[in-house]
Tab-separated table of C-alpha atoms in Angstrom:
chain	number	residue	atom	x	y	z
A	1	MET	CA	0.000	0.000	0.000
A	2	SER	CA	1.475	3.319	-1.088
A	3	SER	CA	2.284	5.867	1.598
A	4	ASN	CA	1.399	8.634	-0.885
A	5	LEU	CA	-2.312	7.842	-0.977
A	6	LYS	CA	-4.590	10.851	-0.642
A	7	TYR	CA	-7.278	11.114	2.031
A	8	ALA	CA	-10.644	12.844	1.980
A	9	VAL	CA	-13.269	13.159	4.714
A	10	PHE	CA	-16.961	13.492	3.875
A	11	GLY	CA	-19.146	15.228	6.459
A	12	SER	CA	-18.992	18.407	8.509
A	13	GLY	CA	-20.190	17.364	11.972
A	14	SER	CA	-18.302	16.772	15.218
A	15	TRP	CA	-16.871	13.386	14.270
A	16	ALA	CA	-15.800	14.551	10.796
A	17	THR	CA	-14.100	17.587	12.350
A	18	ALA	CA	-12.314	15.364	14.886
A	19	ILE	CA	-11.124	13.069	12.070
A	20	ILE	CA	-9.784	16.077	10.176
A	21	LYS	CA	-7.893	17.164	13.291
A	22	MET	CA	-6.359	13.694	13.739
A	23	LEU	CA	-5.301	13.352	10.096
A	24	CYS	CA	-3.790	16.846	9.961
A	25	GLU	CA	-1.362	15.761	12.681
A	26	ASN	CA	0.318	13.472	10.131
A	27	LEU	CA	-0.627	14.500	6.583
A	28	ASP	CA	0.337	17.538	4.514
A	29	GLU	CA	-3.009	17.642	2.725
A	30	VAL	CA	-6.477	16.304	3.529
A	31	GLY	CA	-9.572	16.666	1.379
A	32	TRP	CA	-12.758	17.710	3.162
A	33	PHE	CA	-16.221	17.577	1.610
A	34	ILE	CA	-18.615	20.025	3.249
A	35	ARG	CA	-22.052	20.377	1.697
A	36	LYS	CA	-22.565	24.081	2.446
A	37	GLN	CA	-20.269	26.566	0.710
A	38	GLN	CA	-21.077	29.046	3.491
A	39	THR	CA	-19.427	26.704	6.014
A	40	ILE	CA	-16.364	26.347	3.794
A	41	ASP	CA	-16.043	30.118	3.499
A	42	TYR	CA	-16.270	30.487	7.282
A	43	ILE	CA	-13.596	27.832	7.879
A	44	LEU	CA	-11.231	29.474	5.386
A	45	SER	CA	-11.777	32.833	7.057
A	46	GLU	CA	-11.897	31.920	10.741
A	47	GLU	CA	-10.048	28.541	10.806
A	48	HIS	CA	-12.798	26.946	12.898
A	49	ASN	CA	-15.912	24.907	12.176
A	50	PRO	CA	-18.765	27.342	12.940
A	51	SER	CA	-21.155	24.682	14.227
A	52	TYR	CA	-19.200	21.712	15.605
A	53	LEU	CA	-16.078	21.450	17.791
A	54	SER	CA	-15.585	25.165	17.255
A	55	SER	CA	-12.676	25.165	19.728
A	56	VAL	CA	-10.548	23.141	17.282
A	57	GLU	CA	-8.102	25.275	15.330
A	58	LEU	CA	-8.119	24.003	11.756
A	59	HIS	CA	-4.951	24.063	9.660
A	60	THR	CA	-6.538	25.495	6.536
A	61	SER	CA	-3.223	25.381	4.671
A	62	LYS	CA	-3.513	21.587	4.821
A	63	LEU	CA	-7.169	21.403	3.801
A	64	LYS	CA	-8.532	20.873	0.307
A	65	LEU	CA	-12.139	21.979	0.833
A	66	ALA	CA	-14.960	21.368	-1.630
A	67	SER	CA	-18.754	21.393	-1.693
A	68	ASP	CA	-18.834	19.042	-4.703
A	69	ILE	CA	-18.697	15.406	-3.562
A	70	ASN	CA	-17.349	14.305	-6.955
A	71	ASN	CA	-14.413	16.673	-6.718
A	72	LEU	CA	-13.021	14.990	-3.617
A	73	ALA	CA	-14.161	11.451	-4.461
A	74	ASP	CA	-12.086	11.762	-7.611
A	75	TYR	CA	-9.135	13.395	-5.824
A	76	ALA	CA	-8.696	10.921	-2.974
A	77	ASP	CA	-7.672	7.269	-2.779
A	78	ILE	CA	-9.056	6.808	0.742
A	79	LEU	CA	-12.595	8.069	1.280
A	80	ILE	CA	-13.668	8.508	4.914
A	81	PHE	CA	-17.405	8.919	5.422
A	82	ALA	CA	-18.620	10.571	8.627
A	83	VAL	CA	-22.186	11.431	7.614
A	84	PRO	CA	-25.115	10.213	9.771
A	85	SER	CA	-26.471	6.932	8.431
A	86	ALA	CA	-29.920	8.430	7.806
A	87	PHE	CA	-28.485	10.981	5.366
A	88	ILE	CA	-25.470	9.333	3.752
A	89	GLU	CA	-27.244	7.843	0.730
A	90	SER	CA	-28.744	11.210	-0.209
A	91	GLU	CA	-25.157	12.486	-0.502
A	92	LEU	CA	-23.835	9.368	-2.226
A	93	SER	CA	-26.596	9.583	-4.830
A	94	LYS	CA	-24.830	12.694	-6.172
A	95	LEU	CA	-21.757	10.644	-7.138
A	96	ASN	CA	-21.209	10.333	-10.853
A	97	ILE	CA	-17.721	8.832	-10.783
A	98	ASP	CA	-16.631	5.232	-10.232
A	99	ILE	CA	-15.358	4.656	-6.682
A	100	SER	CA	-15.048	0.853	-6.944
A	101	SER	CA	-11.241	0.986	-6.782
A	102	LYS	CA	-11.150	3.300	-3.753
A	103	ILE	CA	-10.548	2.381	-0.121
A	104	VAL	CA	-13.690	3.309	1.789
A	105	VAL	CA	-13.550	4.011	5.521
A	106	SER	CA	-16.853	4.041	7.381
A	107	ALA	CA	-16.985	6.295	10.408
A	108	VAL	CA	-20.776	5.931	10.310
A	109	LYS	CA	-22.487	4.141	13.186
A	110	GLY	CA	-25.666	2.695	11.765
A	111	ILE	CA	-27.585	1.014	8.998
A	112	ILE	CA	-28.344	2.636	5.636
A	113	PRO	CA	-32.153	2.984	5.793
A	114	GLU	CA	-32.656	2.902	2.006
A	115	SER	CA	-30.998	-0.519	1.665
A	116	GLY	CA	-31.056	-1.989	5.168
A	117	TYR	CA	-27.341	-2.769	4.824
A	118	LEU	CA	-24.409	-1.994	7.053
A	119	VAL	CA	-22.370	0.842	5.550
A	120	GLY	CA	-19.636	-1.506	4.335
A	121	GLU	CA	-22.184	-3.836	2.732
A	122	HIS	CA	-23.892	-0.867	1.097
A	123	PHE	CA	-20.656	0.262	-0.553
A	124	GLN	CA	-19.932	-3.278	-1.719
A	125	LYS	CA	-23.356	-3.989	-3.190
A	126	LYS	CA	-24.266	-0.581	-4.608
A	127	TYR	CA	-20.889	0.928	-5.460
A	128	ALA	CA	-18.880	-2.267	-6.155
A	129	VAL	CA	-16.157	-1.459	-3.613
A	130	LYS	CA	-14.106	-4.588	-2.894
A	131	SER	CA	-14.665	-6.168	0.515
A	132	GLN	CA	-10.933	-6.051	1.307
A	133	ASN	CA	-11.039	-2.279	0.711
A	134	ILE	CA	-13.755	-1.635	3.302
A	135	VAL	CA	-12.479	-0.244	6.599
A	136	VAL	CA	-14.444	0.540	9.758
A	137	LEU	CA	-13.276	3.362	12.032
A	138	ALA	CA	-14.515	2.527	15.532
A	139	GLY	CA	-13.984	3.730	19.089
A	140	PRO	CA	-14.016	4.131	21.956
A	141	CYS	CA	-13.470	7.753	21.025
A	142	HIS	CA	-15.644	10.827	21.489
A	143	ALA	CA	-15.030	13.750	19.168
A	144	GLU	CA	-15.140	16.188	22.078
A	145	GLU	CA	-12.187	14.490	23.790
A	146	VAL	CA	-10.207	14.499	20.544
A	147	ALA	CA	-10.808	18.256	20.444
A	148	LEU	CA	-9.395	18.521	23.979
A	149	GLU	CA	-6.492	16.210	23.029
A	150	ARG	CA	-7.335	13.839	25.845
A	151	LEU	CA	-5.811	10.393	25.377
A	152	SER	CA	-8.173	8.392	23.172
A	153	TYR	CA	-8.174	5.036	21.380
A	154	ILE	CA	-9.565	4.096	17.985
A	155	THR	CA	-9.783	0.797	16.126
A	156	LEU	CA	-9.396	0.331	12.371
A	157	ALA	CA	-11.100	-2.866	11.220
A	158	CYS	CA	-10.392	-4.297	7.761
A	159	ALA	CA	-10.169	-7.755	6.202
A	160	ASN	CA	-6.759	-6.650	4.933
A	161	LEU	CA	-4.816	-5.864	8.091
A	162	SER	CA	-2.009	-4.177	6.150
A	163	ILE	CA	-4.512	-1.548	4.971
A	164	ALA	CA	-5.839	-1.144	8.521
A	165	SER	CA	-2.291	-0.706	9.856
A	166	GLU	CA	-1.346	1.848	7.206
A	167	ILE	CA	-4.406	3.983	7.895
A	168	ALA	CA	-3.915	3.589	11.659
A	169	GLU	CA	-0.453	5.152	11.338
A	170	HIS	CA	-1.989	8.305	9.902
A	171	PHE	CA	-4.354	8.616	12.863
A	172	SER	CA	-1.750	7.978	15.556
A	173	SER	CA	-0.400	10.839	17.651
A	174	ASN	CA	0.631	11.604	21.212
A	175	TYR	CA	-3.060	11.670	22.190
A	176	ILE	CA	-4.438	9.004	19.802
A	177	LYS	CA	-3.593	5.317	20.207
A	178	THR	CA	-4.736	2.877	17.554
A	179	ASN	CA	-5.684	-0.786	17.325
A	180	THR	CA	-6.476	-2.956	14.298
A	181	SER	CA	-8.962	-5.774	13.786
A	182	ASP	CA	-10.175	-8.043	10.986
A	183	ASP	CA	-13.739	-8.234	12.370
A	184	VAL	CA	-15.218	-5.638	10.027
A	185	ILE	CA	-18.872	-6.655	10.296
A	186	GLY	CA	-18.687	-7.292	14.045
A	187	ALA	CA	-17.164	-3.846	14.583
A	188	GLU	CA	-19.919	-2.252	12.492
A	189	TYR	CA	-22.684	-4.046	14.366
A	190	ALA	CA	-21.117	-3.122	17.713
A	191	ALA	CA	-20.828	0.534	16.664
A	192	MET	CA	-24.500	0.496	15.708
A	193	ILE	CA	-26.059	-1.316	18.640
A	194	LYS	CA	-24.041	0.371	21.404
A	195	ASN	CA	-25.978	3.542	20.607
A	196	VAL	CA	-29.208	1.719	21.453
A	197	TYR	CA	-27.806	0.769	24.848
A	198	ALA	CA	-26.681	4.362	25.392
A	199	ILE	CA	-30.273	5.483	24.857
A	200	ALA	CA	-31.351	2.849	27.404
A	201	ALA	CA	-28.789	4.186	29.885
A	202	GLY	CA	-30.073	7.706	29.310
A	203	ILE	CA	-33.702	6.690	29.768
A	204	ALA	CA	-32.792	4.952	33.030
A	205	HIS	CA	-31.049	8.082	34.273
A	206	GLY	CA	-33.955	10.280	33.241
A	207	LEU	CA	-36.345	7.990	35.126
A	208	GLY	CA	-34.255	8.282	38.283
A	209	TYR	CA	-32.541	4.888	38.356
A	210	GLY	CA	-29.188	4.976	40.133
A	211	ASP	CA	-25.688	3.639	39.609
A	212	ASN	CA	-26.530	0.190	40.935
A	213	PHE	CA	-29.143	-0.342	38.245
A	214	GLN	CA	-26.927	1.206	35.584
A	215	SER	CA	-24.198	-1.331	36.335
A	216	VAL	CA	-26.690	-4.189	35.951
A	217	LEU	CA	-28.036	-2.631	32.759
A	218	MET	CA	-24.522	-2.402	31.278
A	219	SER	CA	-23.667	-5.956	32.317
A	220	ASN	CA	-26.790	-7.178	30.552
A	221	ALA	CA	-26.150	-4.919	27.547
A	222	THR	CA	-22.707	-6.468	27.096
A	223	ARG	CA	-24.122	-9.974	27.024
A	224	GLU	CA	-27.020	-8.908	24.832
A	225	MET	CA	-24.639	-7.270	22.352
A	226	LYS	CA	-22.622	-10.484	22.202
A	227	ARG	CA	-25.760	-12.530	21.462
A	228	PHE	CA	-26.959	-10.064	18.824
A	229	ILE	CA	-23.644	-9.850	16.941
A	230	LYS	CA	-23.128	-13.616	17.077
A	231	LYS	CA	-26.560	-14.157	15.518
A	232	ALA	CA	-26.040	-11.480	12.891
A	233	TYR	CA	-22.465	-12.498	11.991
A	234	LYS	CA	-20.917	-15.580	13.535
A	235	LYS	CA	-17.175	-15.192	14.086
A	236	LYS	CA	-14.820	-15.845	16.957
A	237	ARG	CA	-14.398	-12.609	18.913
A	238	ASN	CA	-13.788	-11.468	22.474
A	239	ILE	CA	-16.630	-9.100	23.351
A	240	ASN	CA	-14.469	-7.636	26.150
A	241	GLU	CA	-12.047	-6.086	23.654
A	242	THR	CA	-11.886	-2.313	23.337
A	243	VAL	CA	-13.730	-2.072	20.018
A	244	TYR	CA	-16.791	-3.782	21.537
A	245	LEU	CA	-16.989	-3.327	25.311
A	246	GLY	CA	-14.859	-0.183	25.486
A	247	ASP	CA	-16.961	1.611	22.904
A	248	LEU	CA	-20.145	0.441	24.607
A	249	LEU	CA	-19.085	1.761	27.998
A	250	VAL	CA	-17.947	5.196	26.863
A	251	THR	CA	-21.105	5.710	24.816
A	252	CYS	CA	-23.334	4.716	27.714
A	253	TYR	CA	-21.541	6.612	30.492
A	254	SER	CA	-19.998	9.702	28.913
A	255	LEU	CA	-21.571	13.119	29.336
A	256	PHE	CA	-20.523	13.741	25.709
A	257	SER	CA	-22.770	10.922	24.477
A	258	ARG	CA	-25.572	12.393	22.392
A	259	ASN	CA	-27.442	9.065	22.506
A	260	ARG	CA	-27.380	9.001	26.297
A	261	MET	CA	-28.511	12.636	26.248
A	262	PHE	CA	-31.375	11.748	23.906
A	263	GLY	CA	-32.414	8.849	26.141
A	264	ASN	CA	-32.234	11.036	29.234
A	265	MET	CA	-34.692	13.452	27.632
A	266	ILE	CA	-37.055	10.586	26.792
A	267	GLY	CA	-36.825	9.353	30.406
A	268	LYS	CA	-37.710	12.825	31.637
A	269	GLY	CA	-40.877	12.851	29.546
A	270	TYR	CA	-39.901	14.414	26.231
A	271	THR	CA	-41.537	12.987	23.133
A	272	VAL	CA	-39.193	11.621	20.470
A	273	LYS	CA	-39.956	14.568	18.203
A	274	SER	CA	-39.414	17.206	20.881
A	275	ALA	CA	-36.131	15.598	21.979
A	276	GLN	CA	-34.886	15.498	18.389
A	277	MET	CA	-35.852	19.137	17.845
A	278	GLU	CA	-34.049	20.298	20.974
A	279	MET	CA	-30.798	18.459	20.172
A	280	SER	CA	-28.455	20.171	17.721
A	281	MET	CA	-26.832	16.835	16.772
A	282	VAL	CA	-28.225	13.588	15.376
A	283	ALA	CA	-28.699	10.735	17.849
A	284	GLU	CA	-27.808	7.751	15.656
A	285	GLY	CA	-29.300	5.377	18.202
A	286	TYR	CA	-32.840	6.393	17.255
A	287	TYR	CA	-32.381	4.909	13.773
A	288	ALA	CA	-30.161	2.091	15.065
A	289	THR	CA	-32.915	0.922	17.424
A	290	LYS	CA	-35.298	0.156	14.575
A	291	SER	CA	-32.526	-1.442	12.504
A	292	ALA	CA	-31.313	-3.639	15.365
A	293	TYR	CA	-34.849	-4.783	16.171
A	294	GLN	CA	-35.622	-5.617	12.543
A	295	ILE	CA	-32.299	-7.388	11.963
A	296	ASN	CA	-32.822	-9.537	15.037
A	297	GLU	CA	-36.430	-10.355	14.153
A	298	SER	CA	-35.342	-11.411	10.653
A	299	GLN	CA	-33.216	-14.222	12.103
A	300	GLU	CA	-34.653	-17.735	11.997
A	301	LYS	CA	-34.161	-17.866	15.748
A	302	PRO	CA	-33.798	-14.313	17.099
A	303	ALA	CA	-31.384	-13.558	19.915
A	304	LYS	CA	-32.773	-12.625	23.310
A	305	THR	CA	-32.630	-8.804	23.313
A	306	PRO	CA	-34.916	-7.383	26.032
A	307	ILE	CA	-33.087	-4.039	26.170
A	308	VAL	CA	-33.308	-3.415	22.423
A	309	ASP	CA	-36.950	-4.524	22.469
A	310	THR	CA	-37.780	-2.143	25.318
A	311	VAL	CA	-36.125	0.880	23.706
A	312	TYR	CA	-37.834	0.044	20.396
A	313	GLU	CA	-41.261	-0.024	22.045
A	314	ILE	CA	-40.639	3.316	23.775
A	315	LEU	CA	-39.304	5.130	20.702
A	316	TYR	CA	-41.496	3.686	17.979
A	317	PHE	CA	-44.720	2.722	19.754
A	318	GLU	CA	-44.751	5.501	22.362
A	319	LYS	CA	-44.872	3.032	25.233
A	320	ASP	CA	-44.638	4.678	28.630
A	321	ALA	CA	-40.938	4.657	29.554
A	322	LYS	CA	-41.542	4.184	33.283
A	323	ARG	CA	-43.761	1.150	32.773
A	324	ALA	CA	-41.548	-0.315	30.050
A	325	PHE	CA	-38.449	-0.095	32.260
A	326	LYS	CA	-40.321	-1.567	35.194
A	327	LYS	CA	-41.001	-4.619	33.016
A	328	LEU	CA	-37.363	-4.627	31.851
A	329	THR	CA	-36.117	-4.825	35.441
A	330	GLU	CA	-37.924	-8.176	35.727
A	331	LYS	CA	-36.194	-9.527	32.607
A	332	ILE	CA	-32.566	-8.671	33.443
A	333	SER	CA	-30.440	-9.643	36.420
């Protein structure tokens, strides 16, 4: 793998901005697709993202900014997508160049709603990207802590570990440690479903449950995640590794977790719509909840997932959160 490969990041939110910051530590030039030209103009003028992680000083001399997705998809060899799963296909539909020979890195934590596929599967089946060129960028890593340069860990998962290692080198710094894995699909499923459990943790907090219950909830979530991923994609893995358990824990406990924040609002009595309107960022777990439930139900013998089922009923069938969690407490131990 050539060390001269060009990188481009697609998306303008917190995670995309954090990825830009990490890559600029090691690369002389990074492409950055931002949909709004107004945002690009602001960044070039003020050297900050006006809406997300605005404390991060951006090295504009290193940035190749464009509002045309084809411009940067053509320019780069490694395409890193950090667009919410609910909106990524609407951006991809604007592509008119062949990306089948590119290396695609998914920093998206969810299922593509238009196809029902994981992001990697979507790129393989719709855009003919080779499976060995699909990479998953996973945590545990919150964008806000990257902005503060607090020590963080990320995992690059790829069937071709040499590709994962090469990309990992360009993310590494004195505050970013990297791991690699060949469990691409498992990492994607874990990144998706941990957001559901973060919503559950938030709901519990909003309802007034304490730390004792939260610890039991997380213990059960870990085992439930293991059952779900094993059913969805059977492969030998240690669920206690950082990419699975570590990412689950930080998403469920961190004050930076938008999914926990969303769940907390639901627990306090907000409707789904009002919680979404009040939050300035997308809570991926809302979409992931429906996807996880449907994926599990599609199995010949579904895994036992009482936490996912409970969150699904609350978010999509407007079940009373207090009553639903009371029932959940009888199903977990």
